[in-house]
Coordinates of C-alpha atoms in Angstrom, one line a residue:
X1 CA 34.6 8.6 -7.5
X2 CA 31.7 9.5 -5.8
X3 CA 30.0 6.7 -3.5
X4 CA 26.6 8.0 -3.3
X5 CA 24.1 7.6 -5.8
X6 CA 21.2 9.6 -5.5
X7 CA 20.7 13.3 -3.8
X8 CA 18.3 14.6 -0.9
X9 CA 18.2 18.3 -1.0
X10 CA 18.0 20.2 2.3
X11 CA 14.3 21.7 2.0
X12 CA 13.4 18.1 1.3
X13 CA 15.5 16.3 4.4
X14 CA 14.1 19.3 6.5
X15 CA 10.2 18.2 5.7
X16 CA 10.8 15.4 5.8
X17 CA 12.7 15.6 9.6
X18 CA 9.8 18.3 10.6
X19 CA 6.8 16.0 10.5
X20 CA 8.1 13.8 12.5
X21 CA 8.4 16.7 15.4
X22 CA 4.9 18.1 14.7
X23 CA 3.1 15.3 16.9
X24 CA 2.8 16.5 20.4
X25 CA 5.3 14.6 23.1
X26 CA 3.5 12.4 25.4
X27 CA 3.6 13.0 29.1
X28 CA 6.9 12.2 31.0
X29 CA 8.8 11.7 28.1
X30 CA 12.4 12.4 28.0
X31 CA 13.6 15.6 26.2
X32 CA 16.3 14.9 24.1
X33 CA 19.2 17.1 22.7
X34 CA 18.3 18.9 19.4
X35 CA 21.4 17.4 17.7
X36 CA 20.3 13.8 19.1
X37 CA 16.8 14.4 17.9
X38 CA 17.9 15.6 14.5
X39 CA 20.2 11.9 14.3
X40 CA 17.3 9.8 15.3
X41 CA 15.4 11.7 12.9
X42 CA 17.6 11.0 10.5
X43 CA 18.0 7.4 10.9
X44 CA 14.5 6.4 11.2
X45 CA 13.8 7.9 7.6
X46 CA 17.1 5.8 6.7
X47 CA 15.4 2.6 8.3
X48 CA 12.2 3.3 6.8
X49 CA 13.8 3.9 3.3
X50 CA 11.7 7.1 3.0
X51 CA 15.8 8.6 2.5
X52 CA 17.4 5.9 0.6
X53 CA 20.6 4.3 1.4
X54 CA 23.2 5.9 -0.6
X55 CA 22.1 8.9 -0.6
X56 CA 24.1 12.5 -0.1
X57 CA 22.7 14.1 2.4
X58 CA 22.8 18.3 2.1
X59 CA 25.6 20.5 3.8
X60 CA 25.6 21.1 7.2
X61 CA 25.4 24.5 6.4
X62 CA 22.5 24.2 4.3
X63 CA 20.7 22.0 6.4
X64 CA 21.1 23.9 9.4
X65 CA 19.9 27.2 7.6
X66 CA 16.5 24.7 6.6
X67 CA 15.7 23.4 9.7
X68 CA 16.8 26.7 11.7
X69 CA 19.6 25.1 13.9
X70 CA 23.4 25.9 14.5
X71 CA 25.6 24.5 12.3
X72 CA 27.1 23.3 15.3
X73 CA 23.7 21.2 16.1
X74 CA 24.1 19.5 12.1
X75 CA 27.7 18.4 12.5
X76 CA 27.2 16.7 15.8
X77 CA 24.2 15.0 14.2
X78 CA 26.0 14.0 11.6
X79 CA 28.9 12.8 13.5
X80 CA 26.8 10.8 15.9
X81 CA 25.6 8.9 12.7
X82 CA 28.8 8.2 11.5
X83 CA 29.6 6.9 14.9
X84 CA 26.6 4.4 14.5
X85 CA 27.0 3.6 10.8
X86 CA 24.4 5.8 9.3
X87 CA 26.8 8.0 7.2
X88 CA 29.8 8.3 5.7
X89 CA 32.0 11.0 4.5
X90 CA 34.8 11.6 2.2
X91 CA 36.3 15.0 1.9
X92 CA 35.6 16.5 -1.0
X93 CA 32.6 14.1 -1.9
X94 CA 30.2 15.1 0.8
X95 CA 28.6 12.5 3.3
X96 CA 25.8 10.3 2.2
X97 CA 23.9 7.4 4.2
X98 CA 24.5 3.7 4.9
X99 CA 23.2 1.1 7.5
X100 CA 25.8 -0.7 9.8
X101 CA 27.1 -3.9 8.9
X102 CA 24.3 -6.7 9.7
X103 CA 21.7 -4.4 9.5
X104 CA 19.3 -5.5 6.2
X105 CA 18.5 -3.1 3.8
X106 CA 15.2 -0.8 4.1
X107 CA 12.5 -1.8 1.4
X108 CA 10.3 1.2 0.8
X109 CA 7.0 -0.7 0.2
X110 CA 5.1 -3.4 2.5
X111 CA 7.6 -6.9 1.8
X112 CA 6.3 -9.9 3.6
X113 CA 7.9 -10.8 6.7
X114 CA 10.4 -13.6 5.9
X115 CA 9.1 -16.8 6.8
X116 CA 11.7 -18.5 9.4
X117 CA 10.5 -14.6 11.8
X118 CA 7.2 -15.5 12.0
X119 CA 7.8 -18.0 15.0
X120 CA 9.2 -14.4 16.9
X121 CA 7.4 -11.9 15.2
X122 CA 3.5 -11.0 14.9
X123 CA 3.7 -9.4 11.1
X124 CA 0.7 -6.3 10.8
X125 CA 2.3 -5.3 7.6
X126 CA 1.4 -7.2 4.9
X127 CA -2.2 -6.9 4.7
X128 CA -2.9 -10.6 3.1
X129 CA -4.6 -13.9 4.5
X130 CA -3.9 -17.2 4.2
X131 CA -5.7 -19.3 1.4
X132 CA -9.5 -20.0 2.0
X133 CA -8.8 -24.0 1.5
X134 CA -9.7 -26.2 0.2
X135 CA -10.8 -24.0 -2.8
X136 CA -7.0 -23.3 -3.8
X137 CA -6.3 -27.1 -3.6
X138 CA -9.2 -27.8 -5.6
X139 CA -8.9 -24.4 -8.3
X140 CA -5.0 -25.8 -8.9
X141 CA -6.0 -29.4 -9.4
X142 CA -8.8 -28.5 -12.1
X143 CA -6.6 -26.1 -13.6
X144 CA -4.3 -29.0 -13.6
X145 CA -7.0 -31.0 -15.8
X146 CA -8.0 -28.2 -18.4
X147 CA -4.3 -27.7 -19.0
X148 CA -2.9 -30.2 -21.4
X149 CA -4.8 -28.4 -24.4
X150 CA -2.8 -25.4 -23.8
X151 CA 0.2 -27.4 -23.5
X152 CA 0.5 -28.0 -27.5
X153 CA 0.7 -24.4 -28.1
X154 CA 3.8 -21.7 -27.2
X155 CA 1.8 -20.7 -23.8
X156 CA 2.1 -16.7 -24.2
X157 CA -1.2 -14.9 -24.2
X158 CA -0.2 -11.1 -24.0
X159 CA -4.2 -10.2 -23.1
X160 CA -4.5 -13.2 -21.5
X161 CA -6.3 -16.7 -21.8
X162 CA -9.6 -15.5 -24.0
X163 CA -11.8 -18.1 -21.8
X164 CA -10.7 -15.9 -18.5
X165 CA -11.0 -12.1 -20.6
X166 CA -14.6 -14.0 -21.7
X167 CA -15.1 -15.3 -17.7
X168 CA -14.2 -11.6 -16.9
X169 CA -16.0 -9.6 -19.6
X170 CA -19.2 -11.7 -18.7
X171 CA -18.7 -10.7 -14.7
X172 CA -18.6 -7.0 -15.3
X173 CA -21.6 -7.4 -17.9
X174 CA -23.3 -9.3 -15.0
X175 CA -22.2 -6.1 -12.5
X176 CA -24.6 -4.2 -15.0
X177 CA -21.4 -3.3 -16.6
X178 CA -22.0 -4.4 -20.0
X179 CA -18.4 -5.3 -21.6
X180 CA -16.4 -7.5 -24.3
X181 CA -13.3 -9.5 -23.4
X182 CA -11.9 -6.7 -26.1
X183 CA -11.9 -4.9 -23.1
X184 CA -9.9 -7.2 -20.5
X185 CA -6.5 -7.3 -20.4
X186 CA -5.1 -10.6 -17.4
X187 CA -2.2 -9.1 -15.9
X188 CA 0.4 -10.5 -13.3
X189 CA -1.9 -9.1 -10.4
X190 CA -2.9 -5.7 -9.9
X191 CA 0.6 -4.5 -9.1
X192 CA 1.8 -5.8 -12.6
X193 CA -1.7 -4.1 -14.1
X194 CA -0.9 -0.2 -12.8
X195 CA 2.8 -0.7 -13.4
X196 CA 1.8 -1.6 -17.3
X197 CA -0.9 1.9 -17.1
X198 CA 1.6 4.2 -16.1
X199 CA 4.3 3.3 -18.3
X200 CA 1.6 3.2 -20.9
X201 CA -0.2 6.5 -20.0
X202 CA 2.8 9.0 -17.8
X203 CA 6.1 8.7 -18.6
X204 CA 9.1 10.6 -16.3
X205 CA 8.2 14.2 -15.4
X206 CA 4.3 13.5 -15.7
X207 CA 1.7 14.1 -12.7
X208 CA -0.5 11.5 -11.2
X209 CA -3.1 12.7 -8.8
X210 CA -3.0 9.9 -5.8
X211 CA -5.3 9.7 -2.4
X212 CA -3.4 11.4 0.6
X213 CA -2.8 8.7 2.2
X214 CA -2.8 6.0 -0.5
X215 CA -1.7 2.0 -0.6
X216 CA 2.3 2.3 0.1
X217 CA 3.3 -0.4 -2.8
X218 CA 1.7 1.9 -5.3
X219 CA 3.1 5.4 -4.0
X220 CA 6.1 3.8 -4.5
X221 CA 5.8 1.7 -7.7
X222 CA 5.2 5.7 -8.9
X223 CA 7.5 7.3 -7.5
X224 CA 10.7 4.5 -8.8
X225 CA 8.8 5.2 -12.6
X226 CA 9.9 9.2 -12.0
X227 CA 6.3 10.8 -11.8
X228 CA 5.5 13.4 -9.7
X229 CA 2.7 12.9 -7.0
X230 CA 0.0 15.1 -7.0
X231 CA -1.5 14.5 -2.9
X232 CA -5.0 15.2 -2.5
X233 CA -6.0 14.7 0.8
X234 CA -8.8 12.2 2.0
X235 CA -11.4 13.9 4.6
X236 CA -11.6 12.9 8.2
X237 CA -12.5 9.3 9.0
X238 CA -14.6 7.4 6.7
X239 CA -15.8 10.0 4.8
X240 CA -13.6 9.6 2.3
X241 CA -13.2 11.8 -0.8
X242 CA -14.2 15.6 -0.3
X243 CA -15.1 15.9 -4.3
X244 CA -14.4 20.1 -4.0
X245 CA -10.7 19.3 -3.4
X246 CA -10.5 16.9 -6.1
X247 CA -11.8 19.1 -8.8
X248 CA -9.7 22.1 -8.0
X249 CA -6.3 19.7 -8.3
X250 CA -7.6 18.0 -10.9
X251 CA -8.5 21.3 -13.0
X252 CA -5.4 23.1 -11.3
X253 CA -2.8 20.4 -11.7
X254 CA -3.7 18.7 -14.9
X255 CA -2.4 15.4 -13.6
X256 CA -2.2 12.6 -16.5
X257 CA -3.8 10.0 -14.2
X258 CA -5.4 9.7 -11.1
X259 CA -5.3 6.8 -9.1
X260 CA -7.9 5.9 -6.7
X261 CA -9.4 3.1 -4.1
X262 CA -12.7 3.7 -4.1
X263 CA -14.1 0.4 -2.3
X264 CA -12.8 -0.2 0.8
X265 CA -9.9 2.4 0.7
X266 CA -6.3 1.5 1.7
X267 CA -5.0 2.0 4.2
X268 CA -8.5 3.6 5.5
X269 CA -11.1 1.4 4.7
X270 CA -13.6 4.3 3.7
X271 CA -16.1 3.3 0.4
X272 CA -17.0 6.3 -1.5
X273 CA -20.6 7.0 -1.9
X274 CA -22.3 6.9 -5.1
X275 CA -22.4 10.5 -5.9
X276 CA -18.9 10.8 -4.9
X277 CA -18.2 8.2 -7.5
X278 CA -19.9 10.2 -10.2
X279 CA -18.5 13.2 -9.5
X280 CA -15.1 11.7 -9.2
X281 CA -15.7 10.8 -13.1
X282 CA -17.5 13.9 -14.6
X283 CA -14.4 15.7 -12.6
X284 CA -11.4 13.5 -14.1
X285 CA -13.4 13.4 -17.8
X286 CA -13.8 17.7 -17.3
X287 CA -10.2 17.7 -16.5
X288 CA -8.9 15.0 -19.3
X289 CA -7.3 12.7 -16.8
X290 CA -7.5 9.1 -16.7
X291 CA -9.0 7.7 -13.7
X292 CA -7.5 4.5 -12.3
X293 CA -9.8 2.9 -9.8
X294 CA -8.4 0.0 -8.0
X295 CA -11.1 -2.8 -6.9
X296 CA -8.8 -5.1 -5.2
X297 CA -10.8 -4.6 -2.2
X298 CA -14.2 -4.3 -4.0
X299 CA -15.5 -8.0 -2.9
X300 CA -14.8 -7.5 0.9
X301 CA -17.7 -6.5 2.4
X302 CA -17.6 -7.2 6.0
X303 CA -20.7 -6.3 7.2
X304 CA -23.7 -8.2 5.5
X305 CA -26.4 -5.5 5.5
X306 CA -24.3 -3.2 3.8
X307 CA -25.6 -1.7 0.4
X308 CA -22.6 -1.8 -2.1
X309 CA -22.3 1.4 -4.2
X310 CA -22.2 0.7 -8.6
X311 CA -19.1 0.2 -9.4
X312 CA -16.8 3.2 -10.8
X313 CA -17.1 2.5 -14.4
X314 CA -20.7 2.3 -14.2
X315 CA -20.4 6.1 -14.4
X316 CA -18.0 5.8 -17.5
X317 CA -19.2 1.9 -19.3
X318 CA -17.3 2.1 -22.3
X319 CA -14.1 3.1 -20.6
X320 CA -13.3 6.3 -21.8
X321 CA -12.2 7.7 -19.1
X322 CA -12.4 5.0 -16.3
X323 CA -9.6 2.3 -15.9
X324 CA -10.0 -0.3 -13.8
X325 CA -8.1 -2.4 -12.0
X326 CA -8.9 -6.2 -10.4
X327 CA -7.3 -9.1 -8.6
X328 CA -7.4 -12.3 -6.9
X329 CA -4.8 -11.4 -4.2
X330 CA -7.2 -9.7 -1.7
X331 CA -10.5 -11.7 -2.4
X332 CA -9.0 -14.7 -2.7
X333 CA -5.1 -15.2 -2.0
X334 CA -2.1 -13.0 -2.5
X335 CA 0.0 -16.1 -3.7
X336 CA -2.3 -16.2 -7.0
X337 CA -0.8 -13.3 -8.8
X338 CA -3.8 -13.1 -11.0
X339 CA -4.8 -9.2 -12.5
X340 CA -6.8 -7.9 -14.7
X341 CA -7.6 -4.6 -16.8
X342 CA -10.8 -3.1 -18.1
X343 CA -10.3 -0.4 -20.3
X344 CA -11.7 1.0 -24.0
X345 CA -10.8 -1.6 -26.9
X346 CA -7.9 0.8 -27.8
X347 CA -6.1 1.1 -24.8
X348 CA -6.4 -2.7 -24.3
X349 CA -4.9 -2.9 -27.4
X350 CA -2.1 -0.6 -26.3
X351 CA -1.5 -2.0 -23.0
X352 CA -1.0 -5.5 -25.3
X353 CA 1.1 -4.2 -27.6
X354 CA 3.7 -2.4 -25.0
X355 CA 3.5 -5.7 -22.6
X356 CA 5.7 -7.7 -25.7
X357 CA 8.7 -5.2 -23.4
X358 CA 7.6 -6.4 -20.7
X359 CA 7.0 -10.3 -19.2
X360 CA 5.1 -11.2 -22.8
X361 CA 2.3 -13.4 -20.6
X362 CA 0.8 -14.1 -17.0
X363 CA 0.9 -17.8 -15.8
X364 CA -1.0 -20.1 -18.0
X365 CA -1.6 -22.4 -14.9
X366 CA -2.9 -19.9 -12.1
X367 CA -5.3 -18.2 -15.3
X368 CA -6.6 -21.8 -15.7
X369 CA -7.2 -21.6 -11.7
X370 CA -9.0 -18.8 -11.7
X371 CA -11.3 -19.0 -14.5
X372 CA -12.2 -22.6 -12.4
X373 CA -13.0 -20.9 -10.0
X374 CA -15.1 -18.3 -11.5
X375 CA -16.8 -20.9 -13.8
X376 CA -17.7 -23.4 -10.9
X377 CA -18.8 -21.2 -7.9
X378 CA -16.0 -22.0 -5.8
X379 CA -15.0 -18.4 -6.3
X380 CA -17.8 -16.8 -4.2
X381 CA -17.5 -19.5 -1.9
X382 CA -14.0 -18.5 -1.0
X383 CA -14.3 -15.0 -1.2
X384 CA -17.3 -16.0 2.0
X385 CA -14.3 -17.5 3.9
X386 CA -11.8 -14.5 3.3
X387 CA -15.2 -12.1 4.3
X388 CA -16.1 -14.5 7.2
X389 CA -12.2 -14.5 8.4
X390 CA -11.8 -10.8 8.0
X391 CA -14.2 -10.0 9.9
X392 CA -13.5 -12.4 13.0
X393 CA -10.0 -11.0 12.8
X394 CA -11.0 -7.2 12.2
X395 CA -13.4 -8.1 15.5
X396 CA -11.0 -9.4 17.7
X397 CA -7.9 -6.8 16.6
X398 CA -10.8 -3.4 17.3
X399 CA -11.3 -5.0 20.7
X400 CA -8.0 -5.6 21.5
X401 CA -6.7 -2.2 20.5
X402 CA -9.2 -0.4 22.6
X403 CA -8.4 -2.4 25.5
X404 CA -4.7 -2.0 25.1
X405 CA -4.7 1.4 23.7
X406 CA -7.4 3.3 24.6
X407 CA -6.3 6.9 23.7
X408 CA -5.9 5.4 19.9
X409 CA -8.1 6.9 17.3
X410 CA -9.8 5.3 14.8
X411 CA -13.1 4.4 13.1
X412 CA -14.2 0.8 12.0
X413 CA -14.6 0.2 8.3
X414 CA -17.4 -1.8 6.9
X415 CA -14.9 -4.0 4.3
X416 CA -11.6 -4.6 3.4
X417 CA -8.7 -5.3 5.2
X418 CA -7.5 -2.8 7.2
X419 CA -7.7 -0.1 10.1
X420 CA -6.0 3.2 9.7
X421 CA -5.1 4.6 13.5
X422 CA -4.2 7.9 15.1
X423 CA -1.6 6.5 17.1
X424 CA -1.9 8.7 20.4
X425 CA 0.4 11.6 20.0
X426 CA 3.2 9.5 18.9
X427 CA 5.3 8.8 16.0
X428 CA 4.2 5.8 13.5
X429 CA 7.9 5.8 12.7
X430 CA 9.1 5.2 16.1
X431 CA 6.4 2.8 17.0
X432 CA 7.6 0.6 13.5
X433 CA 10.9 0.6 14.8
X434 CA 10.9 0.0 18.5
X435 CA 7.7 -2.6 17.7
X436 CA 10.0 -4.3 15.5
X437 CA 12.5 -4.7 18.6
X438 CA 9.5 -6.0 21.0
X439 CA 8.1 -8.7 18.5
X440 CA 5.3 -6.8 16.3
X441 CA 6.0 -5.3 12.5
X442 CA 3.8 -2.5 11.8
X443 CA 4.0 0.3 8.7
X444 CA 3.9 4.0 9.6
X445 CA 2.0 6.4 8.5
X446 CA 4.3 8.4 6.1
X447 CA 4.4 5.3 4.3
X448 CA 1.4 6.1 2.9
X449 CA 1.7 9.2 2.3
X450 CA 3.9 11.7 0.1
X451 CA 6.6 13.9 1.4
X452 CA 6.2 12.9 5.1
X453 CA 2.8 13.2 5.8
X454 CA 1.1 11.0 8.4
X455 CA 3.5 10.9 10.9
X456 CA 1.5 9.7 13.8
X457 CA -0.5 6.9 12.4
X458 CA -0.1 3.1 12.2
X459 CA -2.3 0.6 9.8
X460 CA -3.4 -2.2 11.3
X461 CA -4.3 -5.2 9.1
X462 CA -7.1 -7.8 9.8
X463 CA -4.6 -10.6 9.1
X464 CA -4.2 -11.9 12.5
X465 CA -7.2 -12.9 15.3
X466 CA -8.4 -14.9 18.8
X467 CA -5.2 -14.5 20.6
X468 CA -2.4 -13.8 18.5
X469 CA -4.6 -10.2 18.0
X470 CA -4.2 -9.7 21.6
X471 CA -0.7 -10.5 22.2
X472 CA -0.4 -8.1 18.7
X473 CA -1.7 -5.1 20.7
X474 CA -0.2 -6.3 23.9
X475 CA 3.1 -5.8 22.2
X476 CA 1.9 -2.5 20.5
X477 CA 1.5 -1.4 23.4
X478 CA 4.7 -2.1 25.1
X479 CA 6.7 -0.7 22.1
X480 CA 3.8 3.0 22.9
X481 CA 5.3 2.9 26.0
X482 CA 8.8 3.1 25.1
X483 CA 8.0 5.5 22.6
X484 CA 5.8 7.5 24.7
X485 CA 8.3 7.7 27.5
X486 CA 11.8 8.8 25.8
X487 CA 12.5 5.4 26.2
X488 CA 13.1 3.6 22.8
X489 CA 16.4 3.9 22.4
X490 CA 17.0 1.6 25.6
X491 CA 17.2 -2.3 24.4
X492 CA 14.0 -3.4 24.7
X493 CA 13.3 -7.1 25.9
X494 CA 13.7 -9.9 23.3
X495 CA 10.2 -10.7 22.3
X496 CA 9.2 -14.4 22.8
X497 CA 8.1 -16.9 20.5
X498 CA 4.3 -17.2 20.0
X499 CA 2.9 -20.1 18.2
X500 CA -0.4 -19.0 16.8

């Protein structure tokens, strides 16, 4: 019986070990053998779950005629990574991957850091702040109050409570927006909102146009429901979405949906331009895509003289051919898994009807929250705190990372909550793993992106500021070094605990 489980073919492995190489070396670094850079390669994309564990890797004949190395180059490869617990082989079954004994698993999206590391470790991958208190105290406690109403009845709202789609409805309507609570669906945060939109909308096999690079927990949410990706690249810097490109995919391809971050972009905090918005709709409605824009990041504006754009489905108000996605987790706090949908009455409707196969309801209690929230004010007063701590943090990290890193590239966004770096020449997935070894967690690049892509960049989150931002780059900037210097295979010094 075969042990592996799923298949990487060799043009694939080969792409996916070539983008790694196509960053430049840094000066002085140590040139490795071509079967020893073909094993680290190999491992990294096992570490960063980009090649799953379990997996059977191609033939070292076939891989070697992909990558244009000796077969001789593959098999030591391979047999260095069976020597470090990487692989393992049966005759007659192949080899496939594994991670040594004590080693944790890879997850492919952006988990938390668990909490008894974060005495050790300074965590830059989960791009989430703590809650603005003492608004979550005071949101649970008069959710706590309204509740006991709700208590007499069986507690399942599949659309969600109607006085938070009514709270919700009459915020979009205020936006200039004008919409129904027909229209709102309350999911179990935004994850639990596109996960219910593509099994609703693209089943296996279908296309989904994405942002190249796009949010990492997404790419892969899509990717484990068996679509295929359609990349369109984002243009240099801030600039965002070059609207020529998208129409020619969108016309060429014919994806089912396109997903899309239009305020305050993840991972590179570029806001798309009013014109860009309405042509990003006339293009997906031409096409007969659904477009799928994600506001998560819509409410953090960091600078206070900036002019916000109209929102996405201003250009599409009775939701046609606009979807859009909210949530509490970036504005407010990512422990309130609080979502929401608006969409046309009839695909509302649908998204109801399929959620009964699903988890039936979201939490009556954090609803109740958040509607108290809304209702009261308290909401826009948190929402300052998150802004106002954001941009402290986004602040201190710029400065630190141009002191400690000067020949990084990158340009400061105006909102959201995160930086998206050109990491000098090196790899993003070496930087992850040798940061990991000198006290600092940071996602590569290719972890948002498709096949690869974005090999030598790092995002940086504002989630951390004042000192523990400067011991963050101080630390990034030990782990460049290693990487830099051919170094990062040597054990690196145990990093020390930092109390924040």
């Amino acid at each position: 019986m075969a042990q592996w489980t799923s298949a990487v073919g060799a043009a694939q492995l080969a792409r996916l070990i070539t983008s790694q190489q196509e960053r430049p070396s840094a000066a002085g670094a140590r040139k490795l053998p071509a079967y020893r850079t073909l094993a680290d390669g190999i491992r990294l994309l096992v570490l960063e779950g980009r090649v799953p564990v379990a997996a059977r890797l191609p033939a070292e004949r076939e891989l070697a005629v992909s990558l244009s190395l000796s077969r001789t180059t593959v098999a030591a490869a391979y047999e260095a990574l069976r020597g470090e617990g990487f692989l393992e082989s049966r005759r007659g079954a192949g080899s496939w991957t594994s991670v040594p004994a004590g080693n944790p698993l890879p997850a492919r999206g952006l988990e938390p850091l668990p909490p008894e590391s974060l005495g050790s470790m300074i965590d830059l991958g989960c791009a989430a702040l703590p809650a603005p208190e003492p608004w979550l105290t005071k949101a649970v406690q008069g959710a706590l109050e309204e509740l006991p109403p709700y208590a007499h009845t069986h507690g399942d709202y599949p659309a969600g409570l109607p006085a938070l789609r009514r709270m919700l409805a009459d915020r979009y309507t205020e936006r200039g927006i004008p919409t129904m609570p027909e229209q709102i669906m309350v999911t179990t945060g935004a994850m639990g909102a596109i996960d219910a939109i593509c099994s609703l909308f693209a089943g296996r096999g279908e296309r989904i146009a994405v942002e190249s690079p796009s949010y990492a927990n997404i790419l892969q949410l899509m990717r484990a429901a068996g679509v295929r990706l359609v990349p369109v690249a984002m243009a240099d810097g801030l600039s965002g979405w070059d609207m020529t490109v998208w129409r020619q995919v969108l016309r060429d391809a014919a994806p089912r949906l396109a997903y899309v971050v239009a305020d305050f972009h993840n991972p590179t905090g570029a806001l798309a331009s009013d014109e860009q918005r309405r042509a990003m709709v006339e293009a997906a409605r031409a096409a007969g895509t659904v477009l799928v824009v994600d506001e998560t990041m819509a409410e953090l504006q960091l600078d206070p003289a900036l002019e916000m754009p109209r929102p996405v489905c201003s250009f599409d108000p009775a939701g046609s051919s606009v979807i859009t996605v909210g949530s509490a987790s970036k504005a407010f706090w990512a422990g309130m898994r609080i979502g929401w949908v608006r969409a046309a009455p009839d695909v509302i409707r649908s998204l109801v009807a399929a959620r009964a196969y699903a988890d039936l309801g979201t939490p009556v209690l954090e609803q109740l929250a958040v509607n108290w929230l809304m209702r009261t004010g308290g909401w826009a007063e948190a929402v300052q705190i998150r802004r106002d701590q954001a941009r402290d943090n986004r602040d201190a990290l710029v400065a630190a990372v141009r002191r400690e890193l000067p020949d990084w590239e990158f340009e400061v966004p105006r909102g959201g909550l995160t930086l998206w770096a050109r990491a000098g020449g090196l790899s993003g997935s070496r930087l992850a793993e040798v940061g990991e070894r000198v006290g600092v967690r940071v996602p590569s690049g290719p972890r948002f992106g498709v096949d690869g892509a974005f090999e030598g960049y790092v995002r940086l989150p504002f989630t951390v500021g004042g000192p523990v931002a400067e011991e963050a780059a101080v630390r990034l900037a030990a782990a460049a070094r290693l990487v830099g210097t051919g170094a990062a295979g040597n054990t690196a010094e145990p990093p020390r605990t930092f109390v924040a």
